[in-house]
Tab-separated table of C-alpha atoms in Angstrom:
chain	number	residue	atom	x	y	z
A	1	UNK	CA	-36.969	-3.114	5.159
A	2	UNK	CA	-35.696	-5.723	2.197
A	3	UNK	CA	-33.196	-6.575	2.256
A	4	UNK	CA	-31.407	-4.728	-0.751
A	5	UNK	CA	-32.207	-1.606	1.311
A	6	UNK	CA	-30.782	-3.295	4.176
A	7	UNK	CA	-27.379	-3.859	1.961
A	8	UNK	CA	-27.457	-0.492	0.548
A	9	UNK	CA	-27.429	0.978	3.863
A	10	UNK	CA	-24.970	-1.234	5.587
A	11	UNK	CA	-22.934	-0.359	2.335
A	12	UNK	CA	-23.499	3.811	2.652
A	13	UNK	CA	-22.106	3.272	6.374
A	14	UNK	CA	-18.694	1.327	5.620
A	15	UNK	CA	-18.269	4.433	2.891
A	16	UNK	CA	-18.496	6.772	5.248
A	17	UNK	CA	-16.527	5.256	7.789
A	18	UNK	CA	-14.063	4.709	5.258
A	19	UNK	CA	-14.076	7.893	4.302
A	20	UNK	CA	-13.585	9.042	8.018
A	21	UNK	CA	-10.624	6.777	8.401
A	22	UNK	CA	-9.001	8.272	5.227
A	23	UNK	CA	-9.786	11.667	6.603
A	24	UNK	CA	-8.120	10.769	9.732
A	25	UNK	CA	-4.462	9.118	8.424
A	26	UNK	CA	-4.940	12.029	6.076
A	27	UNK	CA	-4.729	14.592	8.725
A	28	UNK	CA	-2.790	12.648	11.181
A	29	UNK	CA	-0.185	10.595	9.346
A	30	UNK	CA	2.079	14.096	7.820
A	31	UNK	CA	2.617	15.564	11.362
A	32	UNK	CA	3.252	12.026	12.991
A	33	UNK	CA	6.235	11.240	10.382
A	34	UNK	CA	8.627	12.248	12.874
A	35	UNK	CA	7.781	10.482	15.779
A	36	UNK	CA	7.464	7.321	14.854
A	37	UNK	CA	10.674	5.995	13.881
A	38	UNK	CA	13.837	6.686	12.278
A	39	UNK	CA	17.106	8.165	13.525
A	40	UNK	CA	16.254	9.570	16.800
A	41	UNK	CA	17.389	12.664	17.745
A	42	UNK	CA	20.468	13.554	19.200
A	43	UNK	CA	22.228	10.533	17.630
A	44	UNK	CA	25.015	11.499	15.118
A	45	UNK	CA	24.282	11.134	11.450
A	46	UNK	CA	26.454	8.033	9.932
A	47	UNK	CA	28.989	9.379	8.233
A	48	UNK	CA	28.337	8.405	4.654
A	49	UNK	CA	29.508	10.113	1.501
A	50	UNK	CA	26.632	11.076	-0.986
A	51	UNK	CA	26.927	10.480	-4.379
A	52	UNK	CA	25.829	13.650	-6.603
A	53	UNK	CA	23.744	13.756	-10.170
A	54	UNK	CA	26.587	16.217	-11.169
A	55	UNK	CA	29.143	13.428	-11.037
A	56	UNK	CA	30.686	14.489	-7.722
A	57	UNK	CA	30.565	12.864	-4.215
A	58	UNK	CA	29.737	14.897	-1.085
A	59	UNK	CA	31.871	14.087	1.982
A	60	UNK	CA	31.013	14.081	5.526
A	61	UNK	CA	34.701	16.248	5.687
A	62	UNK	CA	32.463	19.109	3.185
A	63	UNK	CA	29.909	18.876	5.521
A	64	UNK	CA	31.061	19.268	8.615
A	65	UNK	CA	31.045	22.529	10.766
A	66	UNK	CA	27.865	23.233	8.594
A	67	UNK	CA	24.015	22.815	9.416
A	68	UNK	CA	22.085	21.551	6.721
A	69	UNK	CA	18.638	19.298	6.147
A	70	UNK	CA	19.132	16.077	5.364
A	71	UNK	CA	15.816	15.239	2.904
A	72	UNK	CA	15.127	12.171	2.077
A	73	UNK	CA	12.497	11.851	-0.899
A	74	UNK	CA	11.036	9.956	-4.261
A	75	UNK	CA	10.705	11.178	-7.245
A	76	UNK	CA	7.265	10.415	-8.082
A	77	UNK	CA	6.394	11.430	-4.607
A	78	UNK	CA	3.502	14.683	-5.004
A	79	UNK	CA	4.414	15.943	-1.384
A	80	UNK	CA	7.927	16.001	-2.493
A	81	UNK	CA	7.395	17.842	-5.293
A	82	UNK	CA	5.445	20.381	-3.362
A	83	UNK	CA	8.119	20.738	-0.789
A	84	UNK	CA	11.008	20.713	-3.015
A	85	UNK	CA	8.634	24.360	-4.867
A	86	UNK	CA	8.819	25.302	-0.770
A	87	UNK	CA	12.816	24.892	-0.887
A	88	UNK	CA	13.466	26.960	-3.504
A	89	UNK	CA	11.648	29.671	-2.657
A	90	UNK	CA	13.791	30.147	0.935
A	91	UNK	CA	16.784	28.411	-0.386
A	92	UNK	CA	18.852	32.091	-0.963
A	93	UNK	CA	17.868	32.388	2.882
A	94	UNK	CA	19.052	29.543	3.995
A	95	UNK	CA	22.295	30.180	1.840
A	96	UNK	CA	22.430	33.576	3.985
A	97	UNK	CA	21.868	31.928	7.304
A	98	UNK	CA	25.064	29.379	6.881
A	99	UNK	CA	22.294	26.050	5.725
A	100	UNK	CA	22.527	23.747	3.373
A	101	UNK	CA	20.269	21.588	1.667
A	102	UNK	CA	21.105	17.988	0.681
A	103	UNK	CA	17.973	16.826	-1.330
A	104	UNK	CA	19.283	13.042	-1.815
A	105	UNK	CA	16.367	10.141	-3.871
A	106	UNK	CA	15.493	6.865	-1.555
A	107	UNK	CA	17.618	3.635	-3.602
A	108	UNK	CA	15.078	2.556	-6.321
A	109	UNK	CA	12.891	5.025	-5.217
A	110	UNK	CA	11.223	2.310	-2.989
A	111	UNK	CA	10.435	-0.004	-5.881
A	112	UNK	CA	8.763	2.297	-8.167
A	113	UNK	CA	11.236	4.190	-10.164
A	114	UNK	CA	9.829	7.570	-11.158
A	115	UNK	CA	10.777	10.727	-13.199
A	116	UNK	CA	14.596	10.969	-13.508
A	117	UNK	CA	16.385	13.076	-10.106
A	118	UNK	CA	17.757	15.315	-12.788
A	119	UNK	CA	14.242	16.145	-14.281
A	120	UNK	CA	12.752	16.736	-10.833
A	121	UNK	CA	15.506	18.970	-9.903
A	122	UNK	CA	14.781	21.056	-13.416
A	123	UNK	CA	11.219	21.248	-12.313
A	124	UNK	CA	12.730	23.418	-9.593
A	125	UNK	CA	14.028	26.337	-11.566
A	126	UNK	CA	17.109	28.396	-10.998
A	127	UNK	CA	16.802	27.963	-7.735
A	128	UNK	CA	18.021	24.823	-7.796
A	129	UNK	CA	21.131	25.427	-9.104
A	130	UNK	CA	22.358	27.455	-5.577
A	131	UNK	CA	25.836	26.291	-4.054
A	132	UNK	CA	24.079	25.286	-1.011
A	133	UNK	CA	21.217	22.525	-2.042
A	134	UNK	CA	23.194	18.892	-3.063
A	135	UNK	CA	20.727	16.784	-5.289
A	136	UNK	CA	22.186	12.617	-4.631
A	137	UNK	CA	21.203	9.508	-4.782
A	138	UNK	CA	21.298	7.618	-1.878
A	139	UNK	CA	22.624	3.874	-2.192
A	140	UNK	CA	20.614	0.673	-1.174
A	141	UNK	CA	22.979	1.044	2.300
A	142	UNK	CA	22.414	4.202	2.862
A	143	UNK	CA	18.629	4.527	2.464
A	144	UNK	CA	18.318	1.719	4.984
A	145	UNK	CA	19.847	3.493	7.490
A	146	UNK	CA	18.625	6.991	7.395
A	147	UNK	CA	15.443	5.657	6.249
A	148	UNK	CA	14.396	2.307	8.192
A	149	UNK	CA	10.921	2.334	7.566
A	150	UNK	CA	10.779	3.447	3.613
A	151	UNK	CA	8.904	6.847	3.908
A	152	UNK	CA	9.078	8.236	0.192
A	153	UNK	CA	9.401	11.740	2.362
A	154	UNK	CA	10.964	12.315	5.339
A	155	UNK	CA	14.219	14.763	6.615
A	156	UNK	CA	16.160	15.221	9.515
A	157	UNK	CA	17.900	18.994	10.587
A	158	UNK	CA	21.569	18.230	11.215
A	159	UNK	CA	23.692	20.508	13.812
A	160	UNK	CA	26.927	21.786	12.960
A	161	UNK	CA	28.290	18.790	14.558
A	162	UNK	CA	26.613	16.098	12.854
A	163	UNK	CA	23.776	15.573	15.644
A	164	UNK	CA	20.406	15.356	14.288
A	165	UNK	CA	17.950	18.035	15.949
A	166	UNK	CA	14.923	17.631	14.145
A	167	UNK	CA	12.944	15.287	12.143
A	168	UNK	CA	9.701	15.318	9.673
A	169	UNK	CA	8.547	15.055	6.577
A	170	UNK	CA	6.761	16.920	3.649
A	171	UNK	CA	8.383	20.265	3.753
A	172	UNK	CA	5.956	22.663	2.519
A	173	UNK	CA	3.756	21.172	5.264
A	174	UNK	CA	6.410	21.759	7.863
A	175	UNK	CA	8.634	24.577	6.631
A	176	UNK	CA	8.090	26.659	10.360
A	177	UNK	CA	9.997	23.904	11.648
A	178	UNK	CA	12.891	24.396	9.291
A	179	UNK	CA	13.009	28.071	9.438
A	180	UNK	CA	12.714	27.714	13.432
A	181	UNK	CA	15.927	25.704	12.664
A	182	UNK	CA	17.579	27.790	10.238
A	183	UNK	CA	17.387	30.323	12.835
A	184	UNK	CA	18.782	29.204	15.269
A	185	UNK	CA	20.995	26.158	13.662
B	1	UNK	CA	-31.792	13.106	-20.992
B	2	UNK	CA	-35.347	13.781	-20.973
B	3	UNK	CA	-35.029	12.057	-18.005
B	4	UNK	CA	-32.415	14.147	-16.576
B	5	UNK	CA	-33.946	17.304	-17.711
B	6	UNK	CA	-37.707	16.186	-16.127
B	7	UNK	CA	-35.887	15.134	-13.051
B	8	UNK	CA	-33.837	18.630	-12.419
B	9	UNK	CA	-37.194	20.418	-13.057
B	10	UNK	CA	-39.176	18.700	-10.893
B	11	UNK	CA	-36.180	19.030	-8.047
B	12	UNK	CA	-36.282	22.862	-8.692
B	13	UNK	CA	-40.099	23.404	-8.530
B	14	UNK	CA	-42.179	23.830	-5.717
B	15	UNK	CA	-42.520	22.620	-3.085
B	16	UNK	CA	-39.267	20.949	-3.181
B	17	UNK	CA	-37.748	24.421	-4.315
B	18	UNK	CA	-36.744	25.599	-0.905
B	19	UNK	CA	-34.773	22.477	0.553
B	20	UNK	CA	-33.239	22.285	-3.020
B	21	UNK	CA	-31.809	25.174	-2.968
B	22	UNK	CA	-30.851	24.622	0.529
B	23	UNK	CA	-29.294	21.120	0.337
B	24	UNK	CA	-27.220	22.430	-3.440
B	25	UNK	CA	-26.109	25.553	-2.105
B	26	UNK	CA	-25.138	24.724	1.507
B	27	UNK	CA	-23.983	21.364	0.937
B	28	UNK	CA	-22.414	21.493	-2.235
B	29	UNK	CA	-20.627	24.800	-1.072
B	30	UNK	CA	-19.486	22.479	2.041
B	31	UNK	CA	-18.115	19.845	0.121
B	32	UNK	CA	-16.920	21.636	-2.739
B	33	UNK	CA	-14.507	23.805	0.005
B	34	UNK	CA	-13.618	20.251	1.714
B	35	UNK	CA	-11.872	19.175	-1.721
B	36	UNK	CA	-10.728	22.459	-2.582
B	37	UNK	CA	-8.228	21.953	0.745
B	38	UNK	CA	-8.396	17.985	0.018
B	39	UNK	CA	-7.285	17.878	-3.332
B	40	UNK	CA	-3.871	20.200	-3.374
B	41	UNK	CA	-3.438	18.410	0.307
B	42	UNK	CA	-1.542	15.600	-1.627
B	43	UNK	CA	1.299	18.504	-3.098
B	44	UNK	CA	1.328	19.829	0.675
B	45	UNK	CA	1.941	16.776	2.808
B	46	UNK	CA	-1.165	17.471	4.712
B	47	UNK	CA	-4.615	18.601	5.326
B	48	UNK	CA	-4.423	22.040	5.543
B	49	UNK	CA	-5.446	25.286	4.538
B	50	UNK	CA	-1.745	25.959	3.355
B	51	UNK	CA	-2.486	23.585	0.444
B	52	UNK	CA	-4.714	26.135	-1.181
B	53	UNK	CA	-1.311	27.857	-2.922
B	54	UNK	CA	-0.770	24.347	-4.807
B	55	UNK	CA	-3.831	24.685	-6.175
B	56	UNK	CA	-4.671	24.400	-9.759
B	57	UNK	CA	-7.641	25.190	-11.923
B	58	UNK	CA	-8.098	21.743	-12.765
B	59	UNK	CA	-8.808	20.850	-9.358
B	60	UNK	CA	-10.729	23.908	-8.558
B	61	UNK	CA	-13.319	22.234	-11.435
B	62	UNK	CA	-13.009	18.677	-10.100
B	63	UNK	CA	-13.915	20.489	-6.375
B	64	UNK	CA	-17.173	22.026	-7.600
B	65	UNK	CA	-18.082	18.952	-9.956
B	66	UNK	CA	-17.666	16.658	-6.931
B	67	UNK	CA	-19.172	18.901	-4.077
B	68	UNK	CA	-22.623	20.156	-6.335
B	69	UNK	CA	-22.621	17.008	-8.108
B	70	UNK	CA	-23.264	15.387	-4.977
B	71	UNK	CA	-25.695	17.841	-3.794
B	72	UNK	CA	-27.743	17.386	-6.247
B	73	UNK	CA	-27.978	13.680	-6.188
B	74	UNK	CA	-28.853	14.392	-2.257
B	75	UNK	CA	-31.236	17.202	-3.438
B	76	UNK	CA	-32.819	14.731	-6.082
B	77	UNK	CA	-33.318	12.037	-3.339
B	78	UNK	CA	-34.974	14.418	-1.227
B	79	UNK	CA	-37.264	15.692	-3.734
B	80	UNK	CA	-38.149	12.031	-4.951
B	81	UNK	CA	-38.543	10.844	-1.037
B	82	UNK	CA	-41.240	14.109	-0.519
B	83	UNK	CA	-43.111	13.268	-3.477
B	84	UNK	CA	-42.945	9.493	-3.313
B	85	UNK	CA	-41.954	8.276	-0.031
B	86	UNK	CA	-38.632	6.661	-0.907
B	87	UNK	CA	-35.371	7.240	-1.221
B	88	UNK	CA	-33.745	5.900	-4.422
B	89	UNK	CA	-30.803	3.015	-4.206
B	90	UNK	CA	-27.544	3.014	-6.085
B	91	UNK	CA	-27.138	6.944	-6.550
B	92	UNK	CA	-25.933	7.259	-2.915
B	93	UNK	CA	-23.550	4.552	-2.653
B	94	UNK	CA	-21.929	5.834	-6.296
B	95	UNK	CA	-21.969	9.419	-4.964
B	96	UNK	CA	-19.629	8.148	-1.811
B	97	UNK	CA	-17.801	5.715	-3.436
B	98	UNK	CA	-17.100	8.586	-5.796
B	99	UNK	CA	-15.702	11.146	-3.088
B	100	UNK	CA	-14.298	8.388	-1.155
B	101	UNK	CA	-12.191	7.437	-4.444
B	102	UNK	CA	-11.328	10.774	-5.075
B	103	UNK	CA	-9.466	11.359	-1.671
B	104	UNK	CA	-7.415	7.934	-2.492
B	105	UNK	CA	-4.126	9.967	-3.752
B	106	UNK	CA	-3.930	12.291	-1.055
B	107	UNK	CA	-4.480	9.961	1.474
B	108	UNK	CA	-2.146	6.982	0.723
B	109	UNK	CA	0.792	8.828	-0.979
B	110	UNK	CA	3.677	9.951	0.294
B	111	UNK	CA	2.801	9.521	3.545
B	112	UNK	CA	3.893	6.352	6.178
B	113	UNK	CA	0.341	4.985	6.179
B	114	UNK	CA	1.340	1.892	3.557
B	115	UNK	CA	4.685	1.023	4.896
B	116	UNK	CA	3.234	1.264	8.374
B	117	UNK	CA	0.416	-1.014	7.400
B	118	UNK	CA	2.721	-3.536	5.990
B	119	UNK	CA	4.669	-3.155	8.528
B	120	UNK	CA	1.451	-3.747	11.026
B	121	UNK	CA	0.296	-7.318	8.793
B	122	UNK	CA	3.833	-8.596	9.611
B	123	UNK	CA	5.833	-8.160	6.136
B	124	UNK	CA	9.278	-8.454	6.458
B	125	UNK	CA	11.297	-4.278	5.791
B	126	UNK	CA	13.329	-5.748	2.790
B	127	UNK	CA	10.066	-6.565	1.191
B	128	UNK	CA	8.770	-3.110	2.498
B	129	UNK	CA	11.625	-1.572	0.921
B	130	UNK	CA	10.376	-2.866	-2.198
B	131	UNK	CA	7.108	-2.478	-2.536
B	132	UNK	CA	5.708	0.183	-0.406
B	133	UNK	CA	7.082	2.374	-3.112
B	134	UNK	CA	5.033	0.457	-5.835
B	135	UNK	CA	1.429	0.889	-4.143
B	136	UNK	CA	2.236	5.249	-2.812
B	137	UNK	CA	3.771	5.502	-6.673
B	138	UNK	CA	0.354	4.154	-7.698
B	139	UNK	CA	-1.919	6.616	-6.300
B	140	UNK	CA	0.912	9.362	-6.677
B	141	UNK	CA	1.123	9.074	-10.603
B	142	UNK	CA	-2.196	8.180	-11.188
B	143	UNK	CA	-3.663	11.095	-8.904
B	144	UNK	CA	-5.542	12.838	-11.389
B	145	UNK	CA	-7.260	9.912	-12.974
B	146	UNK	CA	-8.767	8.733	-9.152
B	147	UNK	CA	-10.455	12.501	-9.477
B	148	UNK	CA	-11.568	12.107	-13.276
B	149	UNK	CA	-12.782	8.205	-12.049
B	150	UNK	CA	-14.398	9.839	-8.917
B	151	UNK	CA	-16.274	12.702	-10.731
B	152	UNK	CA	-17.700	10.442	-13.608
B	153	UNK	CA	-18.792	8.247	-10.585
B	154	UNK	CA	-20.614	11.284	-8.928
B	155	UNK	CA	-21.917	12.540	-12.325
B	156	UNK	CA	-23.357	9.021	-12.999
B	157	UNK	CA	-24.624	8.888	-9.564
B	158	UNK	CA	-26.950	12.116	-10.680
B	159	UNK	CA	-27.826	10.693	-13.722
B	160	UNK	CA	-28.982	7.165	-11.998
B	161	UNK	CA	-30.765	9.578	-9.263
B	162	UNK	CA	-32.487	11.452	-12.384
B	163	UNK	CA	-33.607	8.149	-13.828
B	164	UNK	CA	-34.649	6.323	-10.250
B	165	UNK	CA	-36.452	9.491	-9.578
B	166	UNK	CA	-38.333	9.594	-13.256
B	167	UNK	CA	-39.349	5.745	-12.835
B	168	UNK	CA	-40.768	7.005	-9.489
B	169	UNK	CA	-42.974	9.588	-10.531
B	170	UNK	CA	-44.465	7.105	-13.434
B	171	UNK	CA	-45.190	4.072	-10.903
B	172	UNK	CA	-46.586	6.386	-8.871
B	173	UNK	CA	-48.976	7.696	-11.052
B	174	UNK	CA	-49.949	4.055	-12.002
B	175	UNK	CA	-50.685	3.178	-8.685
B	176	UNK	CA	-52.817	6.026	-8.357
């Protein structure tokens, strides 16, 4: 064998175990979102006051007594977009069952500033426009605390009382878990 | 192109016919269906069938360009190593590199494999906060030039089979 075969080879067999690894954090990585990190849950959410795109501020006082997902997400983030399509196809639903929807972008998006909040939430349609889905920005403070480790996607399912029940990310990956919790909040 | 041309007929003649048709449709149709999920997986969040309904007809293409592309430079390599008694170097390596590339945007967006890797080589989470978001934003934004990069790789890969397999067939002949 000479030894450009030899490289060629060696070089076919980091591809593919490359490729395996990819295939791996690929299918792994979405689902494990939630477990590795972030609020835990039970803990209460901190009670911060979001600031809206429509100029307004959302208090923890106009959220409490009500469920609601708490989604934290960039702009130029694909699985957000996807999710975000997945939101406003049940979001009527979740306006029937009592739940809210507070859609708020990561400070800075993480670095990388992408398409404006206010063009992303276009993108959504009508839909977006329902009473019961908040579109914010959450400040530098406020990211780092609901989200420590900087996951461009990631949401927690807040009880009526402020406790956190759930946590995940990409919702049009995950949406049985929200409905689960939209029916029973 | 001659080469190209002289290369695909020899691949789909006797006696290499049979596997051909074999390795293009049964691989191709594997591999093609693997990006058809993998491709839209990026919208989704995840690997999964679900991801179908965020597909477009753009990726649909890019699916069957990268899955029979591929097949044929496999096909072509099997044809050349029955008739000559060698596989051919460089077409192989392009055709993975290609559908490794290709799987990039899906695989390191939006999900916590780069902040978890930073995390894991010791950077510091202010430092995480700000650039974690530069590298997912990366492969996010620039999804659909990884495929067009990764299909021009695979298509080159065939046409680097077609001419490895060509040169082949005349050294052969020499030798003879």
């Amino acid at each position: 064998m000479t030894m450009t075969n030899l490289i060629s080879r060696r070089l076919h067999a980091c591809c593919l175990v490359f490729a395996g690894m990819l295939l791996a954090l690929a299918v792994w990585f979405p689902q494990s979102a939630a477990a590795s990190g972030d609020l835990s849950v039970g803990a209460s959410v901190p009670p911060f006051s979001y600031r809206l795109i429509d100029g307004k501020v959302l208090t923890p006082a106009a959220l409490r007594g009500r469920p609601y997902v708490l989604w934290l997400m960039a702009t130029w983030c694909s699985s957000c977009q996807g999710g975000t399509a997945v939101v406003a196809q049940h979001i009527a639903e979740l306006r029937a069952r009592g739940i809210s929807v507070v859609q708020l972008e990561v400070a800075q998006d993480l670095g990388y500033p992408g398409p404006p909040l206010a063009a992303f939430r276009k993108a959504a349609g009508m839909a977006a426009a329902s009473p019961n889905w908040y579109w914010g920005e959450a400040t530098e403070a406020q990211t780092r605390a609901l989200d420590p480790h900087a996951y461009p996607d990631l949401y927690y399912l807040v009880d009526a009382r402020g406790r956190i029940v759930g946590t995940d990310g990409a919702p049009a990956a995950t949406w049985s878990r929200i409905a689960t919790f939209a029916a029973h909040p | 192109m001659q080469r190209l041309i002289l290369a695909l007929t020899t691949t789909f003649s006797r006696p290499a016919l049979a596997r051909t048709l074999v390795i293009v449709l049964v691989l191709g149709s594997l591999i093609s269906f693997f990006y058809v999920v993998a491709l839209p997986a990026g919208t989704l969040g995840a690997l999964s069938f679900a991801a179908l309904r965020f597909l477009t007809p753009w990726q649909v293409l890019a699916s069957v360009l990268l899955g029979y592309g591929f097949a044929l430079v496999i096909a072509m390599n099997a044809a050349a190593a029955g008739g000559n008694g060698g596989l051919r170097k460089g077409a192989g390596a392009l055709g993975i590199g290609g559908l490794v590339a290709s799987l990039l945007p899906s695989s390191l967006c939006c999900t916590p494999v780069i902040p978890l890797v930073l995390a894991a080589l010791g950077v510091s989470a202010p430092t995480i906060f700000r650039t974690s978001g530069v590298f997912q934003a990366f492969f996010a934004l620039h999804a659909a030039a990884f495929v067009s990069v990764s299909i021009g790789l695979v298509l080159l890969s065939v046409w680097l089979a077609a001419y490895n397999f060509t040169s082949g067939c005349a050294l052969a002949a020499e030798k003879r």
